[in-house]
mmCIF file of C-alpha atoms and ligand atoms in Angstrom:
data_model
loop_
_atom_site.group_PDB
_atom_site.id
_atom_site.type_symbol
_atom_site.label_atom_id
_atom_site.label_comp_id
_atom_site.label_asym_id
_atom_site.label_seq_id
_atom_site.Cartn_x
_atom_site.Cartn_y
_atom_site.Cartn_z
ATOM 1 C CA MET A 1 19.891 21.414 74.389
ATOM 2 C CA HIS A 2 23.415 23.075 76.340
ATOM 3 C CA ASP A 3 23.859 20.332 79.164
ATOM 4 C CA GLU A 4 24.606 17.587 75.395
ATOM 5 C CA ILE A 5 27.314 20.036 75.854
ATOM 6 C CA VAL A 6 28.577 20.343 78.994
ATOM 7 C CA GLY A 7 27.524 19.290 82.313
ATOM 8 C CA LEU A 8 28.185 20.992 85.939
ATOM 9 C CA LEU A 9 29.758 18.669 87.686
ATOM 10 C CA LEU A 10 31.281 20.560 90.830
ATOM 11 C CA THR A 11 30.216 23.889 91.722
ATOM 12 C CA ALA A 12 32.555 26.343 93.684
ATOM 13 C CA GLU A 13 31.031 26.021 96.899
ATOM 14 C CA GLN A 14 31.522 22.576 97.184
ATOM 15 C CA ILE A 15 35.083 23.298 95.492
ATOM 16 C CA ARG A 16 36.464 25.961 97.948
ATOM 17 C CA ALA A 17 34.196 23.943 101.437
ATOM 18 C CA ARG A 18 36.429 20.674 100.057
ATOM 19 C CA VAL A 19 39.735 22.236 99.305
ATOM 20 C CA ALA A 20 39.452 23.902 103.302
ATOM 21 C CA GLU A 21 38.444 20.643 104.720
ATOM 22 C CA LEU A 22 42.243 18.808 103.347
ATOM 23 C CA GLY A 23 43.918 22.471 104.103
ATOM 24 C CA ALA A 24 42.957 21.256 107.468
ATOM 25 C CA GLU A 25 43.955 17.989 107.264
ATOM 26 C CA ILE A 26 46.998 18.686 106.312
ATOM 27 C CA SER A 27 48.229 21.530 108.664
ATOM 28 C CA ARG A 28 47.243 18.291 110.983
ATOM 29 C CA ASP A 29 49.414 16.214 109.754
ATOM 30 C CA TYR A 30 52.153 18.054 109.142
ATOM 31 C CA ALA A 31 52.792 20.602 113.095
ATOM 32 C CA GLY A 32 55.860 21.749 113.566
ATOM 33 C CA LYS A 33 56.735 21.158 109.735
ATOM 34 C CA THR A 34 57.667 23.673 107.174
ATOM 35 C CA PRO A 35 57.086 20.855 104.110
ATOM 36 C CA ILE A 36 56.854 22.868 100.478
ATOM 37 C CA LEU A 37 54.262 21.933 98.376
ATOM 38 C CA ILE A 38 55.213 21.082 94.041
ATOM 39 C CA GLY A 39 52.570 22.561 92.519
ATOM 40 C CA VAL A 40 52.844 21.123 88.774
ATOM 41 C CA LEU A 41 51.742 23.233 85.955
ATOM 42 C CA LYS A 42 50.115 24.438 84.930
ATOM 43 C CA GLY A 43 46.861 23.026 86.474
ATOM 44 C CA SER A 44 47.437 23.323 89.502
ATOM 45 C CA LEU A 45 47.658 27.190 89.314
ATOM 46 C CA VAL A 46 44.783 26.944 90.520
ATOM 47 C CA PHE A 47 44.478 24.744 93.154
ATOM 48 C CA MET A 48 47.393 25.362 94.186
ATOM 49 C CA ALA A 49 46.253 29.156 95.098
ATOM 50 C CA ASP A 50 43.470 27.827 97.113
ATOM 51 C CA LEU A 51 44.825 24.904 98.910
ATOM 52 C CA ALA A 52 48.408 27.747 100.299
ATOM 53 C CA ARG A 53 45.771 29.516 101.856
ATOM 54 C CA ALA A 54 44.208 26.443 103.248
ATOM 55 C CA ILE A 55 46.920 25.169 105.005
ATOM 56 C CA THR A 56 48.009 26.953 109.190
ATOM 57 C CA THR A 57 50.887 25.324 108.949
ATOM 58 C CA PRO A 58 54.207 27.511 108.198
ATOM 59 C CA ILE A 59 54.685 25.822 104.148
ATOM 60 C CA ASN A 60 56.881 27.034 101.236
ATOM 61 C CA VAL A 61 55.800 26.364 97.378
ATOM 62 C CA ASP A 62 57.763 25.798 94.073
ATOM 63 C CA PHE A 63 56.562 24.436 90.945
ATOM 64 C CA MET A 64 57.175 22.521 87.903
ATOM 65 C CA SER A 65 56.209 23.287 84.985
ATOM 66 C CA ILE A 66 56.124 19.501 82.049
ATOM 67 C CA SER A 67 55.741 18.051 78.595
ATOM 68 C CA SER A 68 53.712 14.614 78.248
ATOM 69 C CA TYR A 69 56.232 13.807 74.842
ATOM 70 C CA GLY A 70 53.763 14.275 71.741
ATOM 71 C CA ASP A 71 53.947 10.516 70.431
ATOM 72 C CA GLY A 72 50.722 9.780 71.284
ATOM 73 C CA THR A 73 51.959 6.244 72.809
ATOM 74 C CA ASN A 74 50.535 7.730 76.323
ATOM 75 C CA SER A 75 54.161 6.003 77.753
ATOM 76 C CA GLY A 76 54.139 8.699 81.498
ATOM 77 C CA VAL A 77 58.107 9.768 79.838
ATOM 78 C CA VAL A 78 57.118 13.402 80.696
ATOM 79 C CA ARG A 79 59.755 16.365 79.630
ATOM 80 C CA ILE A 80 60.175 19.037 82.671
ATOM 81 C CA LEU A 81 60.213 22.615 80.186
ATOM 82 C CA LYS A 82 61.091 24.220 84.427
ATOM 83 C CA ASP A 83 62.259 22.462 87.069
ATOM 84 C CA LEU A 84 62.292 23.269 90.733
ATOM 85 C CA ASP A 85 64.475 26.214 92.222
ATOM 86 C CA GLU A 86 65.707 24.896 95.998
ATOM 87 C CA SER A 87 67.124 21.288 96.248
ATOM 88 C CA ILE A 88 64.034 19.480 98.609
ATOM 89 C CA THR A 89 66.943 16.612 100.346
ATOM 90 C CA GLY A 90 66.072 16.085 104.437
ATOM 91 C CA GLN A 91 62.297 18.229 103.328
ATOM 92 C CA ASP A 92 59.060 17.138 103.561
ATOM 93 C CA VAL A 93 57.154 17.152 100.230
ATOM 94 C CA ILE A 94 53.436 17.660 98.908
ATOM 95 C CA LEU A 95 52.189 16.643 95.029
ATOM 96 C CA VAL A 96 49.469 18.659 94.393
ATOM 97 C CA GLU A 97 48.843 17.598 91.093
ATOM 98 C CA ASP A 98 45.090 19.005 89.829
ATOM 99 C CA ILE A 99 44.392 15.574 87.727
ATOM 100 C CA ILE A 100 45.199 11.692 87.985
ATOM 101 C CA ASP A 101 44.352 10.281 84.957
ATOM 102 C CA THR A 102 45.819 6.699 83.503
ATOM 103 C CA GLY A 103 48.390 7.754 86.547
ATOM 104 C CA LEU A 104 51.802 7.758 84.434
ATOM 105 C CA THR A 105 52.602 11.260 84.782
ATOM 106 C CA LEU A 106 52.322 10.641 88.293
ATOM 107 C CA THR A 107 54.416 8.269 88.924
ATOM 108 C CA TYR A 108 57.035 9.229 86.539
ATOM 109 C CA LEU A 109 56.840 12.289 88.596
ATOM 110 C CA LEU A 110 57.448 11.143 92.093
ATOM 111 C CA ALA A 111 60.179 8.435 90.773
ATOM 112 C CA THR A 112 62.310 12.172 90.033
ATOM 113 C CA LEU A 113 61.251 13.450 93.153
ATOM 114 C CA SER A 114 61.515 10.418 95.350
ATOM 115 C CA ALA A 115 65.111 10.197 93.980
ATOM 116 C CA ARG A 116 66.321 13.595 95.533
ATOM 117 C CA ARG A 117 65.967 11.606 98.194
ATOM 118 C CA PRO A 118 62.909 13.977 100.696
ATOM 119 C CA ALA A 119 62.313 12.791 103.792
ATOM 120 C CA SER A 120 58.983 12.494 102.976
ATOM 121 C CA LEU A 121 56.806 12.740 99.610
ATOM 122 C CA GLU A 122 53.036 12.499 99.774
ATOM 123 C CA VAL A 123 50.648 13.715 96.854
ATOM 124 C CA CYS A 124 47.619 15.860 97.264
ATOM 125 C CA GLY A 125 45.399 15.594 93.962
ATOM 126 C CA LEU A 126 41.929 18.035 93.149
ATOM 127 C CA LEU A 127 40.086 14.878 91.017
ATOM 128 C CA ASP A 128 40.158 11.307 90.584
ATOM 129 C CA LYS A 129 39.545 10.001 87.535
ATOM 130 C CA SER A 130 40.382 6.375 89.181
ATOM 131 C CA VAL A 131 38.528 4.444 86.520
ATOM 132 C CA ARG A 132 41.109 5.194 83.349
ATOM 133 C CA ARG A 133 43.480 4.072 85.871
ATOM 134 C CA ILE A 134 46.710 2.511 84.387
ATOM 135 C CA VAL A 135 49.078 1.987 87.038
ATOM 136 C CA GLU A 136 48.189 2.343 90.556
ATOM 137 C CA VAL A 137 50.090 6.063 92.463
ATOM 138 C CA PRO A 138 49.345 6.487 96.446
ATOM 139 C CA ILE A 139 47.038 10.194 96.354
ATOM 140 C CA ARG A 140 46.763 10.626 100.205
ATOM 141 C CA TYR A 141 45.721 13.829 100.602
ATOM 142 C CA LYS A 142 42.077 13.550 97.662
ATOM 143 C CA GLY A 143 39.572 15.926 96.836
ATOM 144 C CA PHE A 144 36.677 13.962 94.791
ATOM 145 C CA ASP A 145 36.072 10.605 92.301
ATOM 146 C CA ILE A 146 34.673 12.351 88.985
ATOM 147 C CA PRO A 147 33.415 10.211 86.504
ATOM 148 C CA ASP A 148 35.366 9.835 82.978
ATOM 149 C CA GLU A 149 34.250 12.758 81.346
ATOM 150 C CA PHE A 150 36.909 15.723 79.859
ATOM 151 C CA VAL A 151 36.957 18.352 82.941
ATOM 152 C CA ILE A 152 37.836 22.107 82.470
ATOM 153 C CA GLY A 153 37.257 24.672 85.081
ATOM 154 C CA TYR A 154 39.964 25.178 87.620
ATOM 155 C CA GLY A 155 42.515 25.806 86.378
ATOM 156 C CA LEU A 156 42.280 22.522 84.209
ATOM 157 C CA ASP A 157 42.822 24.020 80.074
ATOM 158 C CA HIS A 158 41.532 22.595 76.103
ATOM 159 C CA GLU A 159 43.543 23.285 74.588
ATOM 160 C CA GLY A 160 44.944 25.984 77.348
ATOM 161 C CA ARG A 161 41.358 27.603 77.755
ATOM 162 C CA TYR A 162 38.959 27.610 80.153
ATOM 163 C CA ARG A 163 41.455 27.377 82.986
ATOM 164 C CA ASN A 164 40.349 30.331 85.281
ATOM 165 C CA LEU A 165 36.265 28.972 85.054
ATOM 166 C CA ARG A 166 35.209 28.737 89.342
ATOM 167 C CA ALA A 167 33.613 24.906 88.751
ATOM 168 C CA VAL A 168 34.543 22.173 87.085
ATOM 169 C CA ILE A 169 32.804 21.155 84.456
ATOM 170 C CA GLY A 170 32.420 18.087 82.563
ATOM 171 C CA VAL A 171 32.820 17.929 78.279
ATOM 172 C CA ARG A 172 29.946 16.083 76.965
ATOM 173 C CA ASP A 173 30.456 16.868 73.300
ATOM 174 C CA MET A 174 34.616 17.764 72.657
ATOM 175 C CA ALA A 175 33.756 18.691 69.174
ATOM 176 C CA ALA A 176 31.244 21.711 69.853
ATOM 177 C CA LEU A 177 35.448 23.441 72.299
ATOM 178 C CA ARG A 178 35.690 25.197 68.851
ATOM 179 C CA ASP A 179 33.421 27.505 69.268
ATOM 180 C CA PRO A 180 33.421 29.126 72.079
ATOM 181 C CA GLU A 181 30.524 31.135 71.918
ATOM 182 C CA LEU A 182 27.886 28.633 72.299
ATOM 183 C CA VAL A 183 30.551 26.784 74.662
ATOM 184 C CA ALA A 184 29.882 30.515 76.795
ATOM 185 C CA ARG A 185 26.111 29.907 76.305
ATOM 186 C CA ALA A 186 25.943 26.308 77.574
ATOM 187 C CA LEU A 187 27.912 27.567 80.685
ATOM 188 C CA GLU A 188 26.069 30.421 81.065
ATOM 189 C CA SER A 189 23.101 27.800 80.994
ATOM 190 C CA VAL A 190 24.460 25.273 83.499
ATOM 191 C CA GLY A 191 25.916 28.678 86.142
ATOM 192 C CA ALA A 192 29.282 27.873 85.855
HETATM 193 P P1 IMP B 1 48.371 11.314 83.845
HETATM 194 O O1 IMP B 1 49.674 11.245 83.329
HETATM 195 O O2 IMP B 1 46.614 10.727 82.206
HETATM 196 O O3 IMP B 1 47.472 10.598 84.699
HETATM 197 O O4 IMP B 1 47.771 12.556 83.332
HETATM 198 C C1 IMP B 1 47.587 14.135 83.426
HETATM 199 C C2 IMP B 1 47.497 15.323 83.407
HETATM 200 O O5 IMP B 1 46.172 14.721 81.979
HETATM 201 C C3 IMP B 1 46.676 15.919 83.883
HETATM 202 O O6 IMP B 1 47.380 16.839 85.076
HETATM 203 C C4 IMP B 1 46.136 17.094 83.489
HETATM 204 O O7 IMP B 1 47.431 17.690 82.894
HETATM 205 C C5 IMP B 1 46.122 16.318 82.003
HETATM 206 N N1 IMP B 1 44.324 15.453 82.348
HETATM 207 C C6 IMP B 1 43.783 14.866 81.874
HETATM 208 N N2 IMP B 1 42.443 14.559 82.713
HETATM 209 C C7 IMP B 1 42.462 15.970 81.983
HETATM 210 C C8 IMP B 1 41.043 16.496 81.662
HETATM 211 O O8 IMP B 1 40.004 16.256 81.368
HETATM 212 N N3 IMP B 1 40.893 17.958 80.856
HETATM 213 C C9 IMP B 1 41.984 18.168 81.243
HETATM 214 N N4 IMP B 1 43.914 17.609 82.037
HETATM 215 C C10 IMP B 1 43.681 16.370 82.350
HETATM 216 MG MG1 MG B 2 48.214 18.652 84.854
#
């Protein structure tokens, strides 16, 4: 019954192993450089913290906070709530995203960042919901392909909750999310 509410998509161990691989790949590609990891708040918070520690070359980190315009048009135009602290001109930049869905947010961010003339600009995305793509986006470092399901956990939220789950959980009954006790029991039953 609980598996009609949530399903375990990625275990903490699967995520840990893949993030280690991504970190090793980035460390090789950026040997001798000091890339800036730019996290898109708030969803990339957990991924960013683990990825940064999986990279062995020197890095800097910076964060942007954005919000979609709430007009329901899904235009991909986002409002920058918090911009970067430092200039990225001439720097090697890796944009760190939790999930790429339609690709609209990422397209907007890449345009905004490339206008600042970084030396290089690549994307590292943990989750790719590629069936939902509206605009093609280059994801240089990708964690996992996932099916078209709403997901929570490992930084991803529903109305601000569930970011602290260690696993990535697919939600099958969105209405059930309004009942935290029911969700807690369902999560426990799938071992999350
Ligand atoms: P895009 O512009 O459609 O690619 O939107 C990507 C953003 O939407 C992500 O950075 C997330 O903040 C949010 N998002 C998309 N899918 C999900 C999901 O399944 N769970 C939680 N947030 C999501
Ligand atoms: Mg996000």
